[in-house]
XYZ file of C-alpha atoms in Angstrom:
315
model
C 112.544 76.604 168.566
C 112.490 76.971 164.783
C 109.584 74.565 164.576
C 107.606 76.517 167.100
C 108.322 79.784 165.338
C 107.267 78.295 161.988
C 103.913 77.039 163.432
C 103.136 80.407 165.043
C 104.034 82.304 161.865
C 101.645 80.397 159.666
C 98.389 81.826 161.144
C 99.867 85.333 160.901
C 100.631 84.774 157.201
C 97.100 83.497 156.636
C 95.615 86.484 158.365
C 97.649 88.868 156.308
C 96.516 87.048 153.124
C 92.892 87.423 154.173
C 93.289 91.109 154.773
C 94.564 91.945 151.363
C 92.127 89.893 149.348
C 90.854 91.912 146.319
C 87.250 90.991 146.903
C 87.352 92.344 150.451
C 89.021 95.557 149.214
C 86.439 96.056 146.523
C 83.597 95.359 149.000
C 84.912 97.874 151.451
C 85.511 100.481 148.740
C 81.911 99.961 147.501
C 80.456 100.320 151.022
C 82.464 103.483 151.649
C 81.238 104.921 148.341
C 77.647 104.135 149.231
C 78.026 105.855 152.607
C 79.479 108.910 150.929
C 76.631 109.005 148.379
C 74.047 108.528 151.153
C 75.458 111.223 153.460
C 76.441 113.786 150.808
C 72.981 115.382 150.444
C 72.628 115.676 154.208
C 75.957 117.389 154.633
C 75.269 119.553 151.563
C 71.970 120.672 153.170
C 73.674 121.481 156.442
C 76.379 123.444 154.564
C 73.819 125.319 152.496
C 71.634 126.151 155.539
C 74.673 127.854 157.197
C 75.533 130.067 154.200
C 73.844 133.364 153.275
C 71.723 133.287 150.219
C 73.645 136.070 148.581
C 76.867 134.096 148.950
C 75.511 131.097 147.137
C 73.964 133.151 144.395
C 77.295 134.898 143.737
C 79.618 131.959 144.067
C 77.463 128.760 143.717
C 76.387 126.132 146.161
C 79.645 124.105 145.926
C 81.956 127.040 146.446
C 83.918 127.979 149.593
C 81.948 130.493 151.686
C 83.239 134.049 151.279
C 81.173 135.580 154.057
C 81.531 132.833 156.570
C 78.878 130.537 158.145
C 76.126 131.534 160.540
C 72.790 130.392 161.893
C 70.832 133.327 160.473
C 68.811 131.057 158.211
C 67.647 128.994 161.207
C 66.753 132.146 163.019
C 64.786 133.439 160.061
C 62.935 130.201 159.374
C 62.081 129.771 163.069
C 60.445 133.168 163.252
C 59.232 133.981 159.698
C 58.218 130.399 158.906
C 56.488 129.947 162.324
C 58.105 126.567 162.853
C 56.857 126.153 166.487
C 53.236 126.643 165.288
C 53.594 123.939 162.596
C 55.323 121.650 165.064
C 52.210 121.872 167.238
C 50.023 121.423 164.122
C 51.874 118.178 163.291
C 51.685 116.773 166.814
C 47.929 117.333 166.874
C 47.700 114.985 163.826
C 50.434 112.550 164.523
C 50.037 111.654 168.189
C 46.250 110.756 167.977
C 46.941 108.880 164.771
C 49.714 106.776 166.333
C 47.652 106.023 169.433
C 44.452 105.008 167.570
C 46.438 102.949 165.030
C 48.247 100.980 167.802
C 44.970 100.434 169.705
C 43.070 99.176 166.671
C 45.913 97.155 165.214
C 46.615 95.508 168.602
C 42.935 94.557 169.048
C 42.799 92.927 165.616
C 46.147 91.124 166.055
C 45.061 89.919 169.512
C 41.776 88.493 168.218
C 43.426 86.823 165.240
C 46.311 85.178 167.114
C 45.060 84.397 170.618
C 41.657 82.987 169.698
C 40.724 80.287 167.156
C 37.571 81.215 165.114
C 36.479 80.593 161.576
C 37.526 83.890 159.846
C 40.599 84.898 161.847
C 42.994 84.125 158.965
C 40.728 85.843 156.437
C 40.494 88.957 158.556
C 44.184 89.074 159.058
C 44.778 88.660 155.251
C 42.396 91.404 154.510
C 44.092 93.869 156.815
C 47.443 92.871 155.356
C 46.201 93.065 151.724
C 45.089 96.620 152.285
C 48.765 97.699 152.364
C 49.261 96.488 148.849
C 46.873 99.062 147.411
C 48.490 102.468 146.627
C 46.657 105.221 148.410
C 46.729 107.425 145.370
C 44.516 104.999 143.424
C 41.455 105.853 145.588
C 42.049 109.603 145.910
C 39.071 110.539 143.700
C 36.389 108.546 145.562
C 37.974 109.418 148.887
C 38.035 113.086 148.077
C 34.332 112.877 147.171
C 33.524 111.137 150.468
C 35.316 113.871 152.386
C 33.395 116.559 150.523
C 30.061 114.934 151.263
C 30.421 113.425 154.779
C 28.708 115.595 157.454
C 30.090 115.697 160.971
C 29.002 117.248 164.232
C 30.207 120.451 165.760
C 32.288 120.103 168.957
C 33.894 123.596 169.325
C 37.553 124.606 169.388
C 40.550 124.870 171.690
C 42.773 128.009 171.801
C 46.372 127.734 173.075
C 48.053 131.090 172.573
C 48.324 131.762 168.846
C 47.301 128.234 168.093
C 43.566 127.714 167.551
C 42.627 124.063 167.279
C 39.170 123.803 165.787
C 38.092 120.225 166.388
C 35.445 120.610 163.741
C 35.005 123.831 161.785
C 31.903 125.496 160.299
C 31.752 123.583 157.104
C 30.488 120.420 158.972
C 32.448 118.175 156.620
C 35.471 115.867 156.930
C 37.309 117.917 154.318
C 39.781 120.429 155.763
C 39.624 118.940 159.258
C 42.278 117.543 161.567
C 40.042 114.573 162.236
C 40.000 113.778 158.530
C 43.746 113.566 158.250
C 43.897 111.493 161.443
C 41.406 108.988 160.035
C 43.365 108.697 156.796
C 46.529 107.824 158.643
C 44.698 105.336 160.962
C 43.071 103.549 157.979
C 46.190 103.260 155.851
C 48.604 102.334 158.628
C 46.422 99.835 160.594
C 47.085 97.012 158.101
C 50.886 97.245 158.381
C 50.761 97.574 162.158
C 48.351 94.605 162.407
C 50.748 92.454 160.299
C 53.706 93.235 162.520
C 51.902 92.987 165.833
C 50.240 89.705 164.835
C 53.664 88.158 164.023
C 54.873 89.257 167.388
C 51.771 88.082 169.326
C 52.136 84.590 167.777
C 55.193 84.167 170.012
C 52.925 84.569 173.090
C 51.548 81.243 174.128
C 47.789 80.842 174.213
C 48.029 79.276 177.643
C 48.416 82.712 179.129
C 45.129 83.865 177.545
C 43.379 80.676 178.563
C 44.662 81.004 182.142
C 43.348 84.550 182.342
C 39.951 83.364 181.041
C 39.842 80.671 183.711
C 40.633 83.309 186.406
C 37.575 85.272 185.274
C 39.122 88.086 183.224
C 37.150 89.237 180.213
C 38.566 89.684 176.784
C 39.239 93.419 177.011
C 40.959 92.944 180.392
C 43.191 90.217 178.935
C 44.107 92.428 175.960
C 44.841 95.500 178.043
C 46.400 93.991 181.169
C 48.084 90.796 179.950
C 48.875 90.966 176.211
C 49.789 94.628 175.679
C 52.428 94.669 178.474
C 54.058 91.620 176.851
C 54.089 93.410 173.513
C 55.851 96.559 174.779
C 58.951 96.200 172.555
C 56.812 95.641 169.430
C 54.478 98.531 170.312
C 57.525 100.841 170.822
C 58.952 99.717 167.454
C 55.648 100.293 165.718
C 55.167 103.667 167.462
C 58.588 104.824 166.085
C 57.696 103.676 162.477
C 54.199 105.094 162.587
C 55.403 108.405 163.964
C 57.908 108.594 161.145
C 55.360 107.634 158.449
C 52.634 110.088 159.618
C 55.115 112.849 160.366
C 56.639 112.708 156.868
C 53.295 112.642 155.110
C 53.021 115.221 152.427
C 50.450 113.847 150.006
C 47.294 113.678 152.205
C 47.797 116.904 153.981
C 48.294 118.690 150.689
C 45.119 117.155 149.209
C 42.711 117.191 152.138
C 43.637 120.411 153.908
C 42.958 123.643 152.121
C 44.039 126.066 154.778
C 47.745 126.548 155.289
C 47.276 127.282 159.033
C 46.100 123.645 159.516
C 48.746 121.855 157.555
C 51.644 119.961 159.165
C 55.248 121.022 158.990
C 56.099 118.952 155.852
C 53.595 120.737 153.661
C 54.176 124.066 155.500
C 57.720 124.097 154.003
C 56.057 125.152 150.721
C 55.313 128.456 152.368
C 59.066 129.261 152.327
C 58.968 129.401 148.537
C 58.417 132.866 147.118
C 56.493 133.598 143.967
C 59.554 134.896 142.049
C 62.404 133.819 144.291
C 63.305 130.530 146.036
C 65.738 130.761 148.862
C 67.119 127.234 148.964
C 69.326 127.984 151.947
C 66.213 128.921 153.936
C 64.400 125.801 152.769
C 67.393 123.658 153.760
C 67.331 125.149 157.283
C 63.578 124.525 157.589
C 63.932 120.961 156.334
C 66.621 120.178 158.872
C 64.500 121.665 161.707
C 61.535 119.585 160.457
C 63.502 116.316 160.659
C 64.492 116.778 164.323
C 61.285 115.235 165.998
C 61.600 111.863 164.226
C 65.279 111.703 165.156
C 64.507 112.504 168.756
C 61.761 109.864 168.896
C 64.043 107.292 167.363
C 66.873 108.082 169.893
C 64.421 107.802 172.838
C 62.883 104.468 171.655
C 66.002 103.017 169.937
C 66.375 100.191 172.468
C 62.747 99.071 172.227
C 62.768 99.619 168.462
C 65.658 97.216 167.887
C 64.214 94.705 170.347
C 60.814 94.798 168.719
C 62.245 94.083 165.270
C 64.312 91.086 166.419
C 62.134 89.466 169.043
C 59.225 88.873 166.675
C 61.381 87.288 163.994
C 61.585 83.853 165.582
C 59.048 81.748 167.386
C 59.651 80.034 170.644
């Protein structure tokens, strides 16, 4: 019996020694510290958004609330900041941008991976290399193009207090929804093409060849055969593209002059006064602004994770 007890006690001793290794303790302490550093600004913003501005001015942002916590800042920013209006403004820009980017990127990736032609690798490299160029480098020529590119008039759409002018009276790309949509499509198509092409390489060419033998044309194969197989990758890219376009601040600030056309990220500037900045109100507005990407990620989380993992290996 003593021999059996000794043999069973050895694994327990080894496990105990593994648990108290200094390297593991240091690693866990480091990870916990990084989590705290990462989450502290978020919890601080939530805490500040629930406090009255007068309370923070009198006692400081890291003090204990003297007047309690409330949702008055959220109520004020929802009504005074016209958050629903800028939500709709943002969706008018983001949803078409995501759809057009996925369509264009999937077409290019389909042609470069499912068919063998002379310049398919060069085209794919050009689309990928476009992501390496910082957008701010070409802001001057791009701004000049927007100020000198005429477009046709197509009228407007009125939905309650929201007036969506497809093209306004200036007949130029500048200060137009279509201009911001084009910017996002151009600068996000390269990255989307790179990801989708890696995923489409896992689809055997025999599927495309069989569809061609059955009489299907190229567009039919792309729409009815390849895109359904790429549903996880498309969902993952839709989540990333929605986040990228939704969080854009630079292009909307440069290429939209009217505040009533800007998305919610740049509209948060309207919460700053000329002589007073209510940081509690801005924190409430920022938290409301981050809700749509979180909702989109929750809804597409399963497809998002599957799209990132399935395209990593071939076969």
